[in-house]
Coordinates of C-alpha atoms in Angstrom, one line a residue:
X1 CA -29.2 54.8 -0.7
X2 CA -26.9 51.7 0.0
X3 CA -27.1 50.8 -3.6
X4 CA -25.5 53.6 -4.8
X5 CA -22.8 53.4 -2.6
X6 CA -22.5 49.5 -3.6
X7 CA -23.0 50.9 -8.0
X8 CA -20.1 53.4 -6.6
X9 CA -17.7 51.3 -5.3
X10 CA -18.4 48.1 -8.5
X11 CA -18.0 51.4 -11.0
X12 CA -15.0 52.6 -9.2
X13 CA -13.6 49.0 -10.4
X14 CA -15.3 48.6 -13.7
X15 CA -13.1 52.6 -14.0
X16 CA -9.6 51.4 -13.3
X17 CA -10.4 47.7 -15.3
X18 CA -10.8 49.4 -18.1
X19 CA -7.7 51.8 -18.0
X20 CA -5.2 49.5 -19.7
X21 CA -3.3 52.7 -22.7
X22 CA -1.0 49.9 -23.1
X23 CA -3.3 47.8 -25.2
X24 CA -3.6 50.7 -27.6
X25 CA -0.5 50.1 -29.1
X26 CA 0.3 46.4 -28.4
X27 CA 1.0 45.0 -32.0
X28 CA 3.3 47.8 -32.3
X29 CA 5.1 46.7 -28.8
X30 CA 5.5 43.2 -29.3
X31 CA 6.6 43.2 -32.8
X32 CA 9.1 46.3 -32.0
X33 CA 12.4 46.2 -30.5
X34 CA 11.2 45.1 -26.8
X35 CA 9.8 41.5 -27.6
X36 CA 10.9 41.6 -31.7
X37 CA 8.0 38.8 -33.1
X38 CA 6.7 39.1 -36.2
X39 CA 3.8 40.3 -37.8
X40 CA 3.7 36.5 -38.4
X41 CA 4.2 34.8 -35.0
X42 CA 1.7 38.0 -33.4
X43 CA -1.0 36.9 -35.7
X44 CA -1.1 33.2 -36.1
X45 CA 0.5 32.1 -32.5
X46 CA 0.1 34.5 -30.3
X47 CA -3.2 36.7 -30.6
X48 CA -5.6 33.6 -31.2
X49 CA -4.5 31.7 -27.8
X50 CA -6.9 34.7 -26.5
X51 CA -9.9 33.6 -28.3
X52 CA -9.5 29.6 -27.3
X53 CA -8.3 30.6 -23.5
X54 CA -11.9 33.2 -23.5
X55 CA -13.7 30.7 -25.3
X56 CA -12.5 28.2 -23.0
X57 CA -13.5 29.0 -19.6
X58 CA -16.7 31.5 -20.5
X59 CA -19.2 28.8 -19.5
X60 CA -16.9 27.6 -16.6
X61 CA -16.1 31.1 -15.5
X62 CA -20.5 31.6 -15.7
X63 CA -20.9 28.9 -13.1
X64 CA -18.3 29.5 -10.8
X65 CA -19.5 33.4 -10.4
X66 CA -22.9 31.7 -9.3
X67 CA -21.6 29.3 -7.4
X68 CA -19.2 31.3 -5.0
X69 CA -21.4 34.6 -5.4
X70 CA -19.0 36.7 -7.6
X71 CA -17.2 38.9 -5.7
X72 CA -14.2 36.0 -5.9
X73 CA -14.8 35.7 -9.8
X74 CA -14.6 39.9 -9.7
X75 CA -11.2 39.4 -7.5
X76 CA -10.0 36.6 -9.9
X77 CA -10.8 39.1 -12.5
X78 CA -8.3 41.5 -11.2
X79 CA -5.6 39.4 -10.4
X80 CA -5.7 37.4 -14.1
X81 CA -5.4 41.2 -15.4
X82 CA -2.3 42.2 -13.3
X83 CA -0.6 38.5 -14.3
X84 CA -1.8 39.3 -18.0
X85 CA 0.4 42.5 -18.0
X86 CA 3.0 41.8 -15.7
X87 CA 4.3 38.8 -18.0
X88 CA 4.2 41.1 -20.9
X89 CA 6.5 43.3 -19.5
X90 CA 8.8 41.0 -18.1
X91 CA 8.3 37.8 -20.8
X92 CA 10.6 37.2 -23.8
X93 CA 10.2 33.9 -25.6
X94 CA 6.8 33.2 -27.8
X95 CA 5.7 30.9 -24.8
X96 CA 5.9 33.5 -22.4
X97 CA 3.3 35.9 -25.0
X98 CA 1.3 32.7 -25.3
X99 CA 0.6 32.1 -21.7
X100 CA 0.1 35.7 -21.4
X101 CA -2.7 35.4 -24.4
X102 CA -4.0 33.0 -22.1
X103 CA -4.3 34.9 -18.4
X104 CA -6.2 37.4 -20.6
X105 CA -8.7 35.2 -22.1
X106 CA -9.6 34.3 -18.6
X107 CA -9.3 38.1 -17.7
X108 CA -11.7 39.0 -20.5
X109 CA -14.3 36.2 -19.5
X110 CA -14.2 36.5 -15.9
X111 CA -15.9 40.3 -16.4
X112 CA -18.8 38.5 -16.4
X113 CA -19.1 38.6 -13.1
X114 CA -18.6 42.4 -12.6
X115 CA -21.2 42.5 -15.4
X116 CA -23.5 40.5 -13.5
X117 CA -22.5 41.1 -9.9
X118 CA -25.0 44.1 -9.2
X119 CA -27.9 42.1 -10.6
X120 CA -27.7 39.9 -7.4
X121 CA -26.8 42.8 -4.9
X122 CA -29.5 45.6 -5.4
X123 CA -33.6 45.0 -5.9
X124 CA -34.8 45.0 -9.9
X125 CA -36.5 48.3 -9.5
X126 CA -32.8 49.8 -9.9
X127 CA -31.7 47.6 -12.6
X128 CA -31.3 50.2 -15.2
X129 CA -29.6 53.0 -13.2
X130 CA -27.1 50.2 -12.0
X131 CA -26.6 49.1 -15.4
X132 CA -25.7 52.5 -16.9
X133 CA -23.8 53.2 -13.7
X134 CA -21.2 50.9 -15.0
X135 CA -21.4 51.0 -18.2
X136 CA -20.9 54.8 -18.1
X137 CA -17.8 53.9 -16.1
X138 CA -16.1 51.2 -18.3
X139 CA -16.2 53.7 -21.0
X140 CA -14.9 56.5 -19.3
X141 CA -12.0 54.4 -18.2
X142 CA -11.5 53.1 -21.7
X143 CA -11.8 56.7 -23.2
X144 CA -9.1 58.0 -20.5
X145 CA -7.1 54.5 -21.3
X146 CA -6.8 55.9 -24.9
X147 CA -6.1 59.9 -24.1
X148 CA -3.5 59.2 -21.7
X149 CA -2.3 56.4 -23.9
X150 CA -1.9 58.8 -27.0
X151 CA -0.7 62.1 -25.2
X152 CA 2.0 60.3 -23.6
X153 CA 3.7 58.6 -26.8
X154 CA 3.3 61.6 -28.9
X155 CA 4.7 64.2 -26.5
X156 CA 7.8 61.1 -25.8
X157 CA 6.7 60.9 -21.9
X158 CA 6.7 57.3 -22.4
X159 CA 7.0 54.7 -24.6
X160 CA 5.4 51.5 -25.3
X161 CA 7.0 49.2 -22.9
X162 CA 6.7 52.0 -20.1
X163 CA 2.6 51.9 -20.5
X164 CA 2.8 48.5 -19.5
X165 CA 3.5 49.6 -15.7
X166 CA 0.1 52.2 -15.9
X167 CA -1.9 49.2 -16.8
X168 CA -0.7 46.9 -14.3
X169 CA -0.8 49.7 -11.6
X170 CA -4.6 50.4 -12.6
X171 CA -5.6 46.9 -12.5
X172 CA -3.5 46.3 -9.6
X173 CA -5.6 49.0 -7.9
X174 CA -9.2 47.9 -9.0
X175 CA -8.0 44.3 -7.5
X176 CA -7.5 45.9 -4.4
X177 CA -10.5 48.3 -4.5
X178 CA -12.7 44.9 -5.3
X179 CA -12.0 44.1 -2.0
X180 CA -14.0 46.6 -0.7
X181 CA -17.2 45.2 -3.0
X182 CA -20.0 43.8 -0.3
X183 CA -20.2 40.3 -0.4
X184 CA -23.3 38.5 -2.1
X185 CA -25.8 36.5 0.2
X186 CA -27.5 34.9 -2.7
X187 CA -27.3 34.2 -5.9
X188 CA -29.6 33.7 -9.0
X189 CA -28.9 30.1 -9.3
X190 CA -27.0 28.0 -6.3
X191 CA -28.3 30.5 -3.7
X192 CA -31.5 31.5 -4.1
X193 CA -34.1 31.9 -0.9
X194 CA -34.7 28.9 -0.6
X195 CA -38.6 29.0 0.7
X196 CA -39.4 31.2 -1.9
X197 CA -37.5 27.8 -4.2
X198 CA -40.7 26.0 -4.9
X199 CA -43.4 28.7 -4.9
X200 CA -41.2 29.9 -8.0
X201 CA -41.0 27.1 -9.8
X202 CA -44.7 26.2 -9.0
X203 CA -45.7 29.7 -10.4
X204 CA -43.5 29.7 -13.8
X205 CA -45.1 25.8 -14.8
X206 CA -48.7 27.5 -14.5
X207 CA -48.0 30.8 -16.4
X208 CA -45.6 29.2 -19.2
X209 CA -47.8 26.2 -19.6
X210 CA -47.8 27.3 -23.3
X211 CA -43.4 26.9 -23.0
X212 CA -42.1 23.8 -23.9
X213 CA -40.5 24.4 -20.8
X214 CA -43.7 23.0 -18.9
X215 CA -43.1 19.4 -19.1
X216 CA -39.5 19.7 -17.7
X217 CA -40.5 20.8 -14.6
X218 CA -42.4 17.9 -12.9
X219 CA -43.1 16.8 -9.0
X220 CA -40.0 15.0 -9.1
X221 CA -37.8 18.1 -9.5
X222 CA -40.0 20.5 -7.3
X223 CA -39.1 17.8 -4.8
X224 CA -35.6 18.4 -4.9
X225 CA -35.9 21.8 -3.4
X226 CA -35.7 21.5 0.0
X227 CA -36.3 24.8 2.8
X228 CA -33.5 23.3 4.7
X229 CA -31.3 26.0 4.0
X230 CA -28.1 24.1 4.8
X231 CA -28.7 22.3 1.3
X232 CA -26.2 19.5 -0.2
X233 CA -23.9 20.7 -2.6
X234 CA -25.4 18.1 -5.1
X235 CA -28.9 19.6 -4.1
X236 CA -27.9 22.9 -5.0
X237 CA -26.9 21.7 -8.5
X238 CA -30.1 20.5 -9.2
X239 CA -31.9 23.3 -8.1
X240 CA -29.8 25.4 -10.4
X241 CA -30.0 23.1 -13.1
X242 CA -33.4 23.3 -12.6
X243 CA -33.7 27.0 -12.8
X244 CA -31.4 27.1 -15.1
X245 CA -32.8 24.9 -17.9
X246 CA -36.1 26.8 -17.4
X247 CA -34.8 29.8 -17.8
X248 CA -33.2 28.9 -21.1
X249 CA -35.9 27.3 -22.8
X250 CA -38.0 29.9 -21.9
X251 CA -35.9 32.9 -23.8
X252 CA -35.0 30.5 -26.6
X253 CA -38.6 29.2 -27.5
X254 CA -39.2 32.8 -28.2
X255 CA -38.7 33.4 -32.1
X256 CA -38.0 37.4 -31.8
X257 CA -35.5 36.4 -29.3
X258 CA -33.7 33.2 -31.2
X259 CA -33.5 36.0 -33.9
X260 CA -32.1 38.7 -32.3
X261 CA -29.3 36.1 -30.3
X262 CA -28.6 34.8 -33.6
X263 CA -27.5 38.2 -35.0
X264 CA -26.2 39.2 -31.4
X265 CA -23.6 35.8 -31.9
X266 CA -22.9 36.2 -35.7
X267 CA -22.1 40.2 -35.4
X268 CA -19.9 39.9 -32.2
X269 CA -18.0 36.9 -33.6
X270 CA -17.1 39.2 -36.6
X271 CA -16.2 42.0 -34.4
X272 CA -14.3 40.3 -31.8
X273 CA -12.1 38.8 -35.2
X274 CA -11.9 42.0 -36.5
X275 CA -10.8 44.1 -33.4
X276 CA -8.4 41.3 -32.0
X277 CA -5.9 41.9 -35.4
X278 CA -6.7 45.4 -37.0
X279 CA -4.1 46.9 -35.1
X280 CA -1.7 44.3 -37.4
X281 CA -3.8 45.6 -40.3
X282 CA -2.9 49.4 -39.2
X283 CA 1.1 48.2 -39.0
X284 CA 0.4 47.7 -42.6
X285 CA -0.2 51.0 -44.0
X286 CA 2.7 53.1 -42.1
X287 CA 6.5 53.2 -42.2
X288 CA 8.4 53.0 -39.1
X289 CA 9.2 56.9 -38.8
X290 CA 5.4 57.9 -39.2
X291 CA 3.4 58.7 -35.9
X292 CA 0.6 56.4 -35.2
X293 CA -2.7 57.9 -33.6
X294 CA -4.2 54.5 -32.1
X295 CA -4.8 55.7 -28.7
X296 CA -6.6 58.6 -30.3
X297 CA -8.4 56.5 -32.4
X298 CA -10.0 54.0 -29.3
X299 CA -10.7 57.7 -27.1
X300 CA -12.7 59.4 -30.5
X301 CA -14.1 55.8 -31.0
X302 CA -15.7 55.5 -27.4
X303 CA -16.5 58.7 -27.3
X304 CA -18.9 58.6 -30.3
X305 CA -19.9 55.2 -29.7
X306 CA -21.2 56.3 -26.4
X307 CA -23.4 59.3 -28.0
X308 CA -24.6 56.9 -30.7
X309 CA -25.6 53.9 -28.3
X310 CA -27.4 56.6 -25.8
X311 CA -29.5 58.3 -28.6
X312 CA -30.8 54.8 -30.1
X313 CA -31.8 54.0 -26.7
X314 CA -34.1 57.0 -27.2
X315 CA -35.1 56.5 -30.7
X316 CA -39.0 54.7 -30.3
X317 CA -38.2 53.0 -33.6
X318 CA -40.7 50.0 -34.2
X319 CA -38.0 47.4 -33.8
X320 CA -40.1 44.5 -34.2
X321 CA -40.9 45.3 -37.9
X322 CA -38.0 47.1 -39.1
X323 CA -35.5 45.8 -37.0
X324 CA -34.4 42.9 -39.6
X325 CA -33.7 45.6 -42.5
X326 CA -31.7 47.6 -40.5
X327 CA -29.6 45.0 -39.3
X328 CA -29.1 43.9 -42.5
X329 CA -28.7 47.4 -43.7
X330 CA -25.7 47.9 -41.3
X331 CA -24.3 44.6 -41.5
X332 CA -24.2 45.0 -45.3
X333 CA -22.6 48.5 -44.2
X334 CA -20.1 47.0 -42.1
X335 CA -18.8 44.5 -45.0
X336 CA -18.4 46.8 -47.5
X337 CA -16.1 48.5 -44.5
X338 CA -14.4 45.5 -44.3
X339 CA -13.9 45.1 -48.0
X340 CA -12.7 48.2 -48.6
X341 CA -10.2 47.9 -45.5
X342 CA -8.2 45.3 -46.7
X343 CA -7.1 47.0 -50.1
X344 CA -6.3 50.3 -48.1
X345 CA -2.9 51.2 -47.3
X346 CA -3.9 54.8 -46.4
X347 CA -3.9 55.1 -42.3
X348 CA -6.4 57.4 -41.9
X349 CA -9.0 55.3 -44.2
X350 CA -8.3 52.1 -42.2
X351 CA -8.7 54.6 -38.8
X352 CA -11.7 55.6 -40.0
X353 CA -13.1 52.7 -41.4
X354 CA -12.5 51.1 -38.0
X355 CA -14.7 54.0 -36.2
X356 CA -17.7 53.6 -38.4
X357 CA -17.7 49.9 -38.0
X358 CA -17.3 50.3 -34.4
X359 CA -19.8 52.6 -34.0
X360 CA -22.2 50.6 -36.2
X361 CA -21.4 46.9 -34.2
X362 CA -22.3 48.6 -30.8
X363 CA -25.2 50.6 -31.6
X364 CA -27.1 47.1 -33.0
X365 CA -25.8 45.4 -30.4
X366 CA -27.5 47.7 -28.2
X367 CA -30.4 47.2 -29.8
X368 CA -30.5 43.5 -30.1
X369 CA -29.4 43.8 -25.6
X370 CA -33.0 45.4 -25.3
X371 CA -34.9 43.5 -27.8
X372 CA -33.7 40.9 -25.7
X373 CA -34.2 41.9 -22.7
X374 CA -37.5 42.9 -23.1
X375 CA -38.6 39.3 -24.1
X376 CA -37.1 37.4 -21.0
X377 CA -37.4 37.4 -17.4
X378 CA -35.0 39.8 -15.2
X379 CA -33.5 37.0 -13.6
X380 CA -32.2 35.2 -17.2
X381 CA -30.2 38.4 -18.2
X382 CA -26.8 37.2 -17.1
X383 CA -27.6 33.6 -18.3
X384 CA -29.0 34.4 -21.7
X385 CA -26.0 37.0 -22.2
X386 CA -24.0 35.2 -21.8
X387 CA -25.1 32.5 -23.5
X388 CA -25.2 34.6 -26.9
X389 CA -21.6 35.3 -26.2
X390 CA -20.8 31.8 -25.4
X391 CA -21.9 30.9 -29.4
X392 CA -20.4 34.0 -30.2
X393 CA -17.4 32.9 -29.1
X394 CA -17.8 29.2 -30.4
X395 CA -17.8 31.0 -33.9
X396 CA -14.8 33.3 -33.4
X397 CA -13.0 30.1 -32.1
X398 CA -14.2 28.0 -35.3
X399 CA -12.9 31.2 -37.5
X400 CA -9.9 31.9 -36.0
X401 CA -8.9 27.6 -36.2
X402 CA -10.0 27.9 -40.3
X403 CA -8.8 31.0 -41.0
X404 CA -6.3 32.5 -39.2
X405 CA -4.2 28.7 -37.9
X406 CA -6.2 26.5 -40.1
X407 CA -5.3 25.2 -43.8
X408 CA -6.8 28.4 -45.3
X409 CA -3.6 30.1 -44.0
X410 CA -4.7 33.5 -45.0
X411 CA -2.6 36.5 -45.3
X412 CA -4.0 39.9 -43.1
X413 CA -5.7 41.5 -45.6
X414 CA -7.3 38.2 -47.2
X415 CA -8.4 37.6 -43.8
X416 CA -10.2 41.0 -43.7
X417 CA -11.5 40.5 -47.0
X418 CA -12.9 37.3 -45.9
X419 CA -14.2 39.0 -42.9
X420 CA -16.1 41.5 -45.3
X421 CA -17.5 38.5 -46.9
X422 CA -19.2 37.3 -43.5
X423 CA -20.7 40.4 -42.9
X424 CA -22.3 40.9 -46.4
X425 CA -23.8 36.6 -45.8
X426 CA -25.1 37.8 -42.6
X427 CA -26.6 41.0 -44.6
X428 CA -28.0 38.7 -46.9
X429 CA -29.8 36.2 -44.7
X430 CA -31.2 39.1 -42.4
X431 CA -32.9 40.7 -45.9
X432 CA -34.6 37.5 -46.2
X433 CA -36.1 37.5 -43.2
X434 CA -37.0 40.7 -42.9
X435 CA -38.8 40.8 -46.4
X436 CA -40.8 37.4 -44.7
X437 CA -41.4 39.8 -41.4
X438 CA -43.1 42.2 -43.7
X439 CA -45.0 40.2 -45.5
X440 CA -46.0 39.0 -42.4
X441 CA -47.3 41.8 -41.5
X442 CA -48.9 42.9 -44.6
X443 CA -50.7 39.5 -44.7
X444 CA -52.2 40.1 -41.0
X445 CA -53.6 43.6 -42.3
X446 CA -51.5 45.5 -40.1
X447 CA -50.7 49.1 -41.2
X448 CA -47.2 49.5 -41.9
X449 CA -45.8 51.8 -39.1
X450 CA -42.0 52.2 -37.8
X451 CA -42.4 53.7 -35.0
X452 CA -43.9 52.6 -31.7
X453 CA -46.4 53.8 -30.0
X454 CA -45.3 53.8 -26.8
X455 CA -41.7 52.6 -25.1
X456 CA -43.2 49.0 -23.9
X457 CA -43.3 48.0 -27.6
X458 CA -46.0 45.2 -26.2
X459 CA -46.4 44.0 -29.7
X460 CA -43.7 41.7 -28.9
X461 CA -45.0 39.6 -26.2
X462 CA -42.1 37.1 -24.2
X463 CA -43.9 34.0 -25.0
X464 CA -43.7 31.5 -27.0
X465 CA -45.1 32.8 -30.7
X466 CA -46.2 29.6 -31.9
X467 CA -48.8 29.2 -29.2
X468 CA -49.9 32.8 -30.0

């Protein structure tokens, strides 16, 4: 029972993290009478410090949370959160906004560790109840987030700048709560049982001989692991750079997963683009007396979202064959969306546009999670996702530098259309390798079936294909 109470208490947090109604309407507040920028200034100096600061200190953040065994990172989380909000309540000048865009970068890429955080705490046999658990929870604080946020500017209880104190009093109280998170003993990487240090490695150079990951692992390294279990710091490096490297060339020298990470990277590049400025899009298509619904939009948005991403998870769809078509099917989808978004000046089109594309991004992303995760060891999930966001990121950063601050120098809606046009490439390059899947499978005299048999999917083995 101790493992609920510790998926309680982390859920508890991931609930109150997530409560921020301010964020609903946050174009609208800084380019309003409280901070007066432009649509100008919010869009090309303000909003993409986010994406550097996140992009920044991912991979930094993703070390550290091993390193000091996350509960700090989780702490760090909440207190980057609270700075993030407090100095947009209280900060004035453009520098103030920009420092701000920073704290929340790190804010956003320190959730890794409450992502990651119940992984090292409880035994694998509960690591799909623990990972609902708080999943379940984020979105229920980001469906209240957005009720709340939209009940209390249409019926005048507050306005924008007054939301601002419900954020920072909700993260100010998951700070406080993560306090009461147990602390972690071990950790996948730094802190691992050390006698069990070289049995492990011994055991993965025998079963993955086929991985290119083989020769890597030689006497010298298993060496370095020592059963003194007051290690060197330097020691413990190595024996995570150890584990780590193996780790990663393991998951990556598998082809099903290289393609799903790819489209994992791609797709949340374009979504993190298009979420991080649509509320500028939004500004664009109402007058300053109309009412704006966006807190109603993120709460109807969640809400279906949720429903979506639970049935698929049900849906025994043979993923391995089809999987490539649909993606570029809804990618394709998701374009056109995007297209059609940034000729739109009608509200409700761009509200609902948003919704579907939402609802499309996170119910293939929960798909490519699983296709993932089926095809790497337990103990790689935080690396390897993180990893596909890292590149994600990289991307979004390389976007926002050429297209947003770069010479390009796009206006909003050319920006959207340009987004449409990197969702209809990525269409187009998933087709192609999807019509070379089936062929594939045609050619190996396989009847064409799309749905499994079973829930293991064990056509898709996690080994290296080439070998196979």
């Amino acid at each position: 029972m101790k493992w609920i109470i510790i998926s309680c208490i982390l859920c508890v947090f991931g609930c109150f993290k997530e409560f921020r109604p301010s964020e609903s309407f946050v174009t609208d507040y800084l380019t309003g009478p409280w901070k007066n920028f432009t649509d100008v200034q919010v869009n090309q100096e303000i909003f993409p410090i986010s994406t550097y600061s996140y992009f920044a200190t991912l991979i930094i953040v993703f070390l550290i949370t091993d390193f000091v065994r996350y509960k700090p990172v989780i702490i760090l989380c909440g207190l980057s959160g609270v700075t993030t909000f407090l100095l947009i309540t209280l900060g004035k000048d453009l520098l103030s906004m920009q420092i701000v865009e920073f704290f929340y970068g790190l804010f956003l890429s320190t959730e890794i560790a409450y992502y990651t955080y119940i992984y090292a705490k409880v035994d694998k046999k509960h690591y799909q109840e623990v990972t609902s658990h708080t999943k379940a929870a984020s979105l229920i604080g980001r469906c209240m987030s957005g009720i709340i946020a939209q009940l209390t500017v249409s019926l005048n209880l507050l306005n924008y700048h007054q939301l601002n104190y419900l954020t920072t009093s909700a993260i100010a109280v998951a700070t406080l709560w993560a306090f009461f998170l147990p602390s972690v003993g071990k950790s996948i990487y730094f802190h691992r049982n050390n006698e069990n240090s070289v049995s492990e490695i011994s055991n993965e150079t025998v079963s993955h001989q086929n991985l290119t990951v083989a020769p890597y692992i030689s006497e010298q390294h298993i060496e370095h692991v020592s059963f003194n279990t007051k290690v060197s710091i330097l020691h413990k490096i190595r024996q995570a750079y150890i584990f780590l490297w193996r780790d990663f060339l393991e998951a990556y020298s598998n082809k099903h997963v290289v393609k799903w990470s790819l489209w994992w990277a791609f797709s949340t590049c374009g979504y993190l683009q298009v979420v991080s400025y649509i509320q500028l899009l939004w500004q664009t298509a109402v007058s300053h007396d109309d009412k704006i619904y966006n807190g109603a939009v993120d709460s109807l948005y969640t809400i279906i979202g949720t429903i979506t991403v639970f049935c698929i998870g049900k849906m025994p769809f043979n993923w391995s064959l089809i999987g490539d078509i649909v993606v570029s099917i809804m990618s394709f989808m998701e374009g056109i969306l995007l297209l059609a978004a940034s000729y739109s000046y009608s509200i409700w089109l761009l509200y609902g546009y948003y919704i579907v594309f939402g609802i499309i991004y996170h119910t293939m992303h929960t798909v490519a999670s699983f296709e993932v995760a089926k095809c790497i060891s337990e103990n790689s999930y935080g690396l390897i996702f993180g990893v596909n966001t890292f590149f994600a990121l990289l991307l979004q950063t390389v976007l926002t530098a050429i297209v947003v601050n770069g010479s390009l120098g796009l206006s909003l809606r050319s920006q959207y259309f340009t987004y449409g046009g990197y969702f209809i490439v990525i269409a187009m390059l998933y087709t192609i390798i999807g019509i070379f899947n089936i062929a594939q499978y045609f050619k190996k005299g396989k009847e064409f079936n799309m749905w499994t048999k079973n829930k293991d999917l064990t056509n898709v083995q996690p080994q290296n294909e080439e070998t196979s």
